[in-house]
């Protein structure tokens, strides 16, 4: 089944146009990545086109979504190709949007392209800004701010980007968020970011929050 993920080998999707072997080995990187997903992740346009001709599911959410993988790995040509093939810009995997997928791995160019292609910049769930802050991708936060994203918007778990950075104890990210005018004193889950970093022993993060209070 082209839409199921299996165990290795998946190396055929890494070699441009090696579609004959792909037929013999319809497998993928992990249980969560289909063969189309593997092609998308590695930017293999010819293989992806071939698989779509064989009716691979472009938007299947039962495994990692090809558009999400292309976005997470910064495969700009693949993103354009998949969207032209009617990839759903709103489809989610485990609640996460395609923008959150790009933000998770710090792919600024993919983020900009997705917004240009009309992905929802304010998509809920684990928001792109929350995801970027959680992983310490400060450049992504700056790009999102340029795109007028609300830096105080909360995730589906009720956490803002500042809270995400506080939980992880990331002083540089907290500094960036403060410079972007995010609310560094916001109360969430009955705690402030300062309370959170002090309780976890994040001294440098505490210093940033106190100096910018």
PDB file of C-alpha atoms in Angstrom:
ATOM      1  CA  UNK A   1       0.000   0.000   0.000  1.00  0.00           C
ATOM      2  CA  UNK A   2       1.597   3.259  -1.152  1.00  0.00           C
ATOM      3  CA  UNK A   3      -0.069   5.163   1.660  1.00  0.00           C
ATOM      4  CA  UNK A   4       1.275   3.043   4.506  1.00  0.00           C
ATOM      5  CA  UNK A   5       4.526   3.562   6.266  1.00  0.00           C
ATOM      6  CA  UNK A   6       6.782   0.577   6.857  1.00  0.00           C
ATOM      7  CA  UNK A   7      10.316  -0.047   8.008  1.00  0.00           C
ATOM      8  CA  UNK A   8      13.460   0.540   5.894  1.00  0.00           C
ATOM      9  CA  UNK A   9      14.680   0.319   3.177  1.00  0.00           C
ATOM     10  CA  UNK A  10      13.574   3.641   1.722  1.00  0.00           C
ATOM     11  CA  UNK A  11      16.792   4.688  -0.021  1.00  0.00           C
ATOM     12  CA  UNK A  12      15.154   4.535  -3.433  1.00  0.00           C
ATOM     13  CA  UNK A  13      13.330   7.785  -2.721  1.00  0.00           C
ATOM     14  CA  UNK A  14      16.682   9.467  -2.192  1.00  0.00           C
ATOM     15  CA  UNK A  15      17.843   8.692  -5.735  1.00  0.00           C
ATOM     16  CA  UNK A  16      16.350  10.901  -8.392  1.00  0.00           C
ATOM     17  CA  UNK A  17      13.966   9.046 -10.665  1.00  0.00           C
ATOM     18  CA  UNK A  18      14.743   5.547  -9.398  1.00  0.00           C
ATOM     19  CA  UNK A  19      11.108   4.549  -9.691  1.00  0.00           C
ATOM     20  CA  UNK A  20      11.613   0.977 -10.808  1.00  0.00           C
ATOM     21  CA  UNK A  21      13.111  -0.076  -7.491  1.00  0.00           C
ATOM     22  CA  UNK A  22      10.465   1.929  -5.662  1.00  0.00           C
ATOM     23  CA  UNK A  23       7.793  -0.357  -7.115  1.00  0.00           C
ATOM     24  CA  UNK A  24       9.658  -3.334  -5.757  1.00  0.00           C
ATOM     25  CA  UNK A  25      10.115  -1.738  -2.362  1.00  0.00           C
ATOM     26  CA  UNK A  26       7.042   0.329  -1.401  1.00  0.00           C
ATOM     27  CA  UNK A  27       8.533   1.108   1.980  1.00  0.00           C
ATOM     28  CA  UNK A  28       9.436   4.149   4.021  1.00  0.00           C
ATOM     29  CA  UNK A  29      11.696   5.630   6.667  1.00  0.00           C
ATOM     30  CA  UNK A  30       9.577   4.781   9.706  1.00  0.00           C
ATOM     31  CA  UNK A  31       6.117   3.531  10.534  1.00  0.00           C
ATOM     32  CA  UNK A  32       4.931   7.127  10.230  1.00  0.00           C
ATOM     33  CA  UNK A  33       6.286   8.068   6.792  1.00  0.00           C
ATOM     34  CA  UNK A  34       4.757   6.849   3.551  1.00  0.00           C
ATOM     35  CA  UNK A  35       6.741   6.512   0.336  1.00  0.00           C
ATOM     36  CA  UNK A  36       5.233   9.775  -0.912  1.00  0.00           C
ATOM     37  CA  UNK A  37       6.243  11.350   2.386  1.00  0.00           C
ATOM     38  CA  UNK A  38       9.803  10.086   1.946  1.00  0.00           C
ATOM     39  CA  UNK A  39       9.947  11.561  -1.570  1.00  0.00           C
ATOM     40  CA  UNK A  40       8.580  14.875  -0.245  1.00  0.00           C
ATOM     41  CA  UNK A  41      11.065  14.931   2.633  1.00  0.00           C
ATOM     42  CA  UNK A  42      14.007  14.459   0.255  1.00  0.00           C
ATOM     43  CA  UNK A  43      12.698  16.787  -2.458  1.00  0.00           C
ATOM     44  CA  UNK A  44      12.350  14.064  -5.090  1.00  0.00           C
ATOM     45  CA  UNK A  45       9.902  15.693  -7.522  1.00  0.00           C
ATOM     46  CA  UNK A  46       9.995  13.002 -10.209  1.00  0.00           C
ATOM     47  CA  UNK A  47       9.312  10.223  -7.730  1.00  0.00           C
ATOM     48  CA  UNK A  48       6.518  12.220  -6.095  1.00  0.00           C
ATOM     49  CA  UNK A  49       4.898  12.838  -9.481  1.00  0.00           C
ATOM     50  CA  UNK A  50       5.145   9.143 -10.276  1.00  0.00           C
ATOM     51  CA  UNK A  51       3.570   8.127  -6.977  1.00  0.00           C
ATOM     52  CA  UNK A  52       0.700  10.548  -7.452  1.00  0.00           C
ATOM     53  CA  UNK A  53       0.048   8.987 -10.849  1.00  0.00           C
ATOM     54  CA  UNK A  54      -0.293   5.708  -8.956  1.00  0.00           C
ATOM     55  CA  UNK A  55      -2.893   7.389  -6.698  1.00  0.00           C
ATOM     56  CA  UNK A  56      -0.798   7.853  -3.584  1.00  0.00           C
ATOM     57  CA  UNK A  57      -2.854   9.852  -1.085  1.00  0.00           C
ATOM     58  CA  UNK A  58      -1.595  13.431  -1.046  1.00  0.00           C
ATOM     59  CA  UNK A  59      -3.402  14.399   2.148  1.00  0.00           C
ATOM     60  CA  UNK A  60      -3.484  11.205   4.214  1.00  0.00           C
ATOM     61  CA  UNK A  61      -3.171  12.105   7.888  1.00  0.00           C
ATOM     62  CA  UNK A  62      -2.778   8.510   9.068  1.00  0.00           C
ATOM     63  CA  UNK A  63       0.965   9.012   8.669  1.00  0.00           C
ATOM     64  CA  UNK A  64       3.269  12.034   8.318  1.00  0.00           C
ATOM     65  CA  UNK A  65       1.734  14.351   5.720  1.00  0.00           C
ATOM     66  CA  UNK A  66       3.873  14.913   2.585  1.00  0.00           C
ATOM     67  CA  UNK A  67       3.322  18.689   2.599  1.00  0.00           C
ATOM     68  CA  UNK A  68       4.296  18.840   6.270  1.00  0.00           C
ATOM     69  CA  UNK A  69       7.484  16.898   5.569  1.00  0.00           C
ATOM     70  CA  UNK A  70       8.420  19.088   2.610  1.00  0.00           C
ATOM     71  CA  UNK A  71       7.822  22.140   4.792  1.00  0.00           C
ATOM     72  CA  UNK A  72       9.766  20.789   7.764  1.00  0.00           C
ATOM     73  CA  UNK A  73      12.788  20.011   5.593  1.00  0.00           C
ATOM     74  CA  UNK A  74      12.631  23.245   3.590  1.00  0.00           C
ATOM     75  CA  UNK A  75      11.939  21.628   0.204  1.00  0.00           C
ATOM     76  CA  UNK A  76      10.570  24.733  -1.497  1.00  0.00           C
ATOM     77  CA  UNK A  77      10.129  23.251  -4.989  1.00  0.00           C
ATOM     78  CA  UNK A  78       8.343  20.270  -3.454  1.00  0.00           C
ATOM     79  CA  UNK A  79       6.024  22.562  -1.521  1.00  0.00           C
ATOM     80  CA  UNK A  80       5.107  24.388  -4.730  1.00  0.00           C
ATOM     81  CA  UNK A  81       4.600  21.088  -6.540  1.00  0.00           C
ATOM     82  CA  UNK A  82       2.405  19.540  -3.847  1.00  0.00           C
ATOM     83  CA  UNK A  83       0.233  22.640  -3.533  1.00  0.00           C
ATOM     84  CA  UNK A  84      -0.145  22.727  -7.333  1.00  0.00           C
ATOM     85  CA  UNK A  85      -1.295  19.099  -7.055  1.00  0.00           C
ATOM     86  CA  UNK A  86      -4.002  20.222  -4.586  1.00  0.00           C
ATOM     87  CA  UNK A  87      -2.284  19.417  -1.320  1.00  0.00           C
ATOM     88  CA  UNK A  88      -4.517  20.660   1.484  1.00  0.00           C
ATOM     89  CA  UNK A  89      -2.871  23.576   3.268  1.00  0.00           C
ATOM     90  CA  UNK A  90      -5.244  23.116   6.211  1.00  0.00           C
ATOM     91  CA  UNK A  91      -4.680  19.407   6.874  1.00  0.00           C
ATOM     92  CA  UNK A  92      -3.219  18.620  10.296  1.00  0.00           C
ATOM     93  CA  UNK A  93      -1.157  15.895  11.844  1.00  0.00           C
ATOM     94  CA  UNK A  94      -1.551  15.434  15.604  1.00  0.00           C
ATOM     95  CA  UNK A  95      -3.210  18.833  15.719  1.00  0.00           C
ATOM     96  CA  UNK A  96      -0.285  20.654  14.101  1.00  0.00           C
ATOM     97  CA  UNK A  97      -0.649  22.844  11.017  1.00  0.00           C
ATOM     98  CA  UNK A  98       1.729  22.934   8.060  1.00  0.00           C
ATOM     99  CA  UNK A  99       3.140  26.215   9.393  1.00  0.00           C
ATOM    100  CA  UNK A 100       3.880  24.572  12.728  1.00  0.00           C
ATOM    101  CA  UNK A 101       5.737  21.837  10.831  1.00  0.00           C
ATOM    102  CA  UNK A 102       7.978  24.442   9.185  1.00  0.00           C
ATOM    103  CA  UNK A 103       8.428  26.303  12.486  1.00  0.00           C
ATOM    104  CA  UNK A 104       9.431  23.143  14.346  1.00  0.00           C
ATOM    105  CA  UNK A 105      12.590  22.759  12.277  1.00  0.00           C
ATOM    106  CA  UNK A 106      13.270  26.474  11.845  1.00  0.00           C
ATOM    107  CA  UNK A 107      12.549  26.668   8.107  1.00  0.00           C
ATOM    108  CA  UNK A 108      11.987  30.385   7.550  1.00  0.00           C
ATOM    109  CA  UNK A 109      11.903  30.213   3.754  1.00  0.00           C
ATOM    110  CA  UNK A 110       9.321  27.438   3.844  1.00  0.00           C
ATOM    111  CA  UNK A 111       7.259  29.477   6.273  1.00  0.00           C
ATOM    112  CA  UNK A 112       7.293  32.521   4.012  1.00  0.00           C
ATOM    113  CA  UNK A 113       6.394  30.414   0.975  1.00  0.00           C
ATOM    114  CA  UNK A 114       3.486  28.724   2.742  1.00  0.00           C
ATOM    115  CA  UNK A 115       2.039  32.083   3.754  1.00  0.00           C
ATOM    116  CA  UNK A 116       2.486  33.277   0.172  1.00  0.00           C
ATOM    117  CA  UNK A 117       0.526  30.189  -0.907  1.00  0.00           C
ATOM    118  CA  UNK A 118      -2.223  31.204   1.557  1.00  0.00           C
ATOM    119  CA  UNK A 119      -1.625  28.889   4.489  1.00  0.00           C
ATOM    120  CA  UNK A 120      -3.452  30.216   7.543  1.00  0.00           C
ATOM    121  CA  UNK A 121      -0.921  32.281   9.474  1.00  0.00           C
ATOM    122  CA  UNK A 122      -3.203  32.274  12.517  1.00  0.00           C
ATOM    123  CA  UNK A 123      -3.860  28.524  12.531  1.00  0.00           C
ATOM    124  CA  UNK A 124      -4.689  27.251  16.003  1.00  0.00           C
ATOM    125  CA  UNK A 125      -3.402  24.134  17.753  1.00  0.00           C
ATOM    126  CA  UNK A 126       0.275  24.248  18.592  1.00  0.00           C
ATOM    127  CA  UNK A 127       0.695  27.616  16.821  1.00  0.00           C
ATOM    128  CA  UNK A 128       3.694  28.357  14.630  1.00  0.00           C
ATOM    129  CA  UNK A 129       4.944  30.934  17.155  1.00  0.00           C
ATOM    130  CA  UNK A 130       4.494  28.561  20.102  1.00  0.00           C
ATOM    131  CA  UNK A 131       6.312  25.806  18.191  1.00  0.00           C
ATOM    132  CA  UNK A 132       9.180  28.096  17.200  1.00  0.00           C
ATOM    133  CA  UNK A 133       9.584  29.328  20.783  1.00  0.00           C
ATOM    134  CA  UNK A 134       9.476  25.802  22.175  1.00  0.00           C
ATOM    135  CA  UNK A 135      12.338  24.771  19.886  1.00  0.00           C
ATOM    136  CA  UNK A 136      14.303  28.004  20.224  1.00  0.00           C
ATOM    137  CA  UNK A 137      14.003  29.084  16.585  1.00  0.00           C
ATOM    138  CA  UNK A 138      14.386  32.812  17.056  1.00  0.00           C
ATOM    139  CA  UNK A 139      14.633  33.629  13.336  1.00  0.00           C
ATOM    140  CA  UNK A 140      11.240  32.004  12.817  1.00  0.00           C
ATOM    141  CA  UNK A 141       9.774  34.185  15.539  1.00  0.00           C
ATOM    142  CA  UNK A 142      11.133  37.274  13.802  1.00  0.00           C
ATOM    143  CA  UNK A 143       9.623  36.177  10.491  1.00  0.00           C
ATOM    144  CA  UNK A 144       6.267  35.542  12.156  1.00  0.00           C
ATOM    145  CA  UNK A 145       6.400  38.984  13.739  1.00  0.00           C
ATOM    146  CA  UNK A 146       7.055  40.499  10.303  1.00  0.00           C
ATOM    147  CA  UNK A 147       3.941  38.670   9.130  1.00  0.00           C
ATOM    148  CA  UNK A 148       1.953  40.295  11.947  1.00  0.00           C
ATOM    149  CA  UNK A 149       1.381  37.131  13.953  1.00  0.00           C
ATOM    150  CA  UNK A 150       0.061  37.672  17.470  1.00  0.00           C
ATOM    151  CA  UNK A 151       2.959  36.807  19.756  1.00  0.00           C
ATOM    152  CA  UNK A 152       0.584  36.307  22.679  1.00  0.00           C
ATOM    153  CA  UNK A 153      -1.741  33.839  20.940  1.00  0.00           C
ATOM    154  CA  UNK A 154      -2.000  30.594  22.885  1.00  0.00           C
ATOM    155  CA  UNK A 155      -1.700  27.007  21.759  1.00  0.00           C
ATOM    156  CA  UNK A 156      -4.505  24.489  22.141  1.00  0.00           C
ATOM    157  CA  UNK A 157      -2.996  23.757  25.567  1.00  0.00           C
ATOM    158  CA  UNK A 158      -3.368  27.400  26.596  1.00  0.00           C
ATOM    159  CA  UNK A 159       0.323  28.271  26.338  1.00  0.00           C
ATOM    160  CA  UNK A 160       1.806  31.381  24.722  1.00  0.00           C
ATOM    161  CA  UNK A 161       5.220  31.484  22.983  1.00  0.00           C
ATOM    162  CA  UNK A 162       6.680  33.153  26.093  1.00  0.00           C
ATOM    163  CA  UNK A 163       5.421  30.316  28.273  1.00  0.00           C
ATOM    164  CA  UNK A 164       6.859  27.769  25.816  1.00  0.00           C
ATOM    165  CA  UNK A 165      10.275  29.414  26.000  1.00  0.00           C
ATOM    166  CA  UNK A 166      10.052  29.683  29.797  1.00  0.00           C
ATOM    167  CA  UNK A 167       9.276  25.990  30.209  1.00  0.00           C
ATOM    168  CA  UNK A 168      12.322  25.149  28.095  1.00  0.00           C
ATOM    169  CA  UNK A 169      14.478  27.717  29.904  1.00  0.00           C
ATOM    170  CA  UNK A 170      15.614  29.501  26.743  1.00  0.00           C
ATOM    171  CA  UNK A 171      16.952  32.970  27.630  1.00  0.00           C
ATOM    172  CA  UNK A 172      17.777  34.058  24.085  1.00  0.00           C
ATOM    173  CA  UNK A 173      14.296  33.173  22.864  1.00  0.00           C
ATOM    174  CA  UNK A 174      12.756  35.023  25.791  1.00  0.00           C
ATOM    175  CA  UNK A 175      14.881  38.038  24.911  1.00  0.00           C
ATOM    176  CA  UNK A 176      13.706  37.913  21.297  1.00  0.00           C
ATOM    177  CA  UNK A 177      10.086  37.642  22.406  1.00  0.00           C
ATOM    178  CA  UNK A 178      10.523  40.605  24.739  1.00  0.00           C
ATOM    179  CA  UNK A 179      11.969  42.633  21.848  1.00  0.00           C
ATOM    180  CA  UNK A 180       8.949  41.602  19.744  1.00  0.00           C
ATOM    181  CA  UNK A 181       6.664  43.047  22.430  1.00  0.00           C
ATOM    182  CA  UNK A 182       5.291  39.718  23.630  1.00  0.00           C
ATOM    183  CA  UNK A 183       3.779  39.817  27.112  1.00  0.00           C
ATOM    184  CA  UNK A 184       6.521  38.362  29.328  1.00  0.00           C
ATOM    185  CA  UNK A 185       4.372  38.658  32.461  1.00  0.00           C
ATOM    186  CA  UNK A 186       1.395  36.735  31.090  1.00  0.00           C
ATOM    187  CA  UNK A 187      -0.255  34.387  33.597  1.00  0.00           C
ATOM    188  CA  UNK A 188      -1.036  30.929  32.294  1.00  0.00           C
ATOM    189  CA  UNK A 189      -1.821  27.760  34.198  1.00  0.00           C
ATOM    190  CA  UNK A 190      -1.762  29.879  37.362  1.00  0.00           C
ATOM    191  CA  UNK A 191       1.899  30.781  36.863  1.00  0.00           C
ATOM    192  CA  UNK A 192       3.959  33.553  35.311  1.00  0.00           C
ATOM    193  CA  UNK A 193       6.947  32.854  33.054  1.00  0.00           C
ATOM    194  CA  UNK A 194       9.238  34.132  35.834  1.00  0.00           C
ATOM    195  CA  UNK A 195       7.720  31.727  38.360  1.00  0.00           C
ATOM    196  CA  UNK A 196       8.165  28.911  35.823  1.00  0.00           C
ATOM    197  CA  UNK A 197      11.845  29.546  35.105  1.00  0.00           C
ATOM    198  CA  UNK A 198      12.714  30.102  38.773  1.00  0.00           C
ATOM    199  CA  UNK A 199      11.002  26.894  39.787  1.00  0.00           C
ATOM    200  CA  UNK A 200      12.945  25.003  37.152  1.00  0.00           C
ATOM    201  CA  UNK A 201      16.277  26.583  38.020  1.00  0.00           C
ATOM    202  CA  UNK A 202      16.790  28.498  34.765  1.00  0.00           C
ATOM    203  CA  UNK A 203      18.897  31.382  36.076  1.00  0.00           C
ATOM    204  CA  UNK A 204      19.719  33.090  32.769  1.00  0.00           C
ATOM    205  CA  UNK A 205      16.101  32.938  31.672  1.00  0.00           C
ATOM    206  CA  UNK A 206      15.073  34.471  34.996  1.00  0.00           C
ATOM    207  CA  UNK A 207      17.604  37.274  34.494  1.00  0.00           C
ATOM    208  CA  UNK A 208      16.127  38.111  31.069  1.00  0.00           C
ATOM    209  CA  UNK A 209      12.580  38.213  32.424  1.00  0.00           C
ATOM    210  CA  UNK A 210      13.515  40.387  35.396  1.00  0.00           C
ATOM    211  CA  UNK A 211      15.541  42.839  33.281  1.00  0.00           C
ATOM    212  CA  UNK A 212      12.704  43.208  30.772  1.00  0.00           C
ATOM    213  CA  UNK A 213       9.802  43.267  33.189  1.00  0.00           C
TER     214      UNK A 213
END
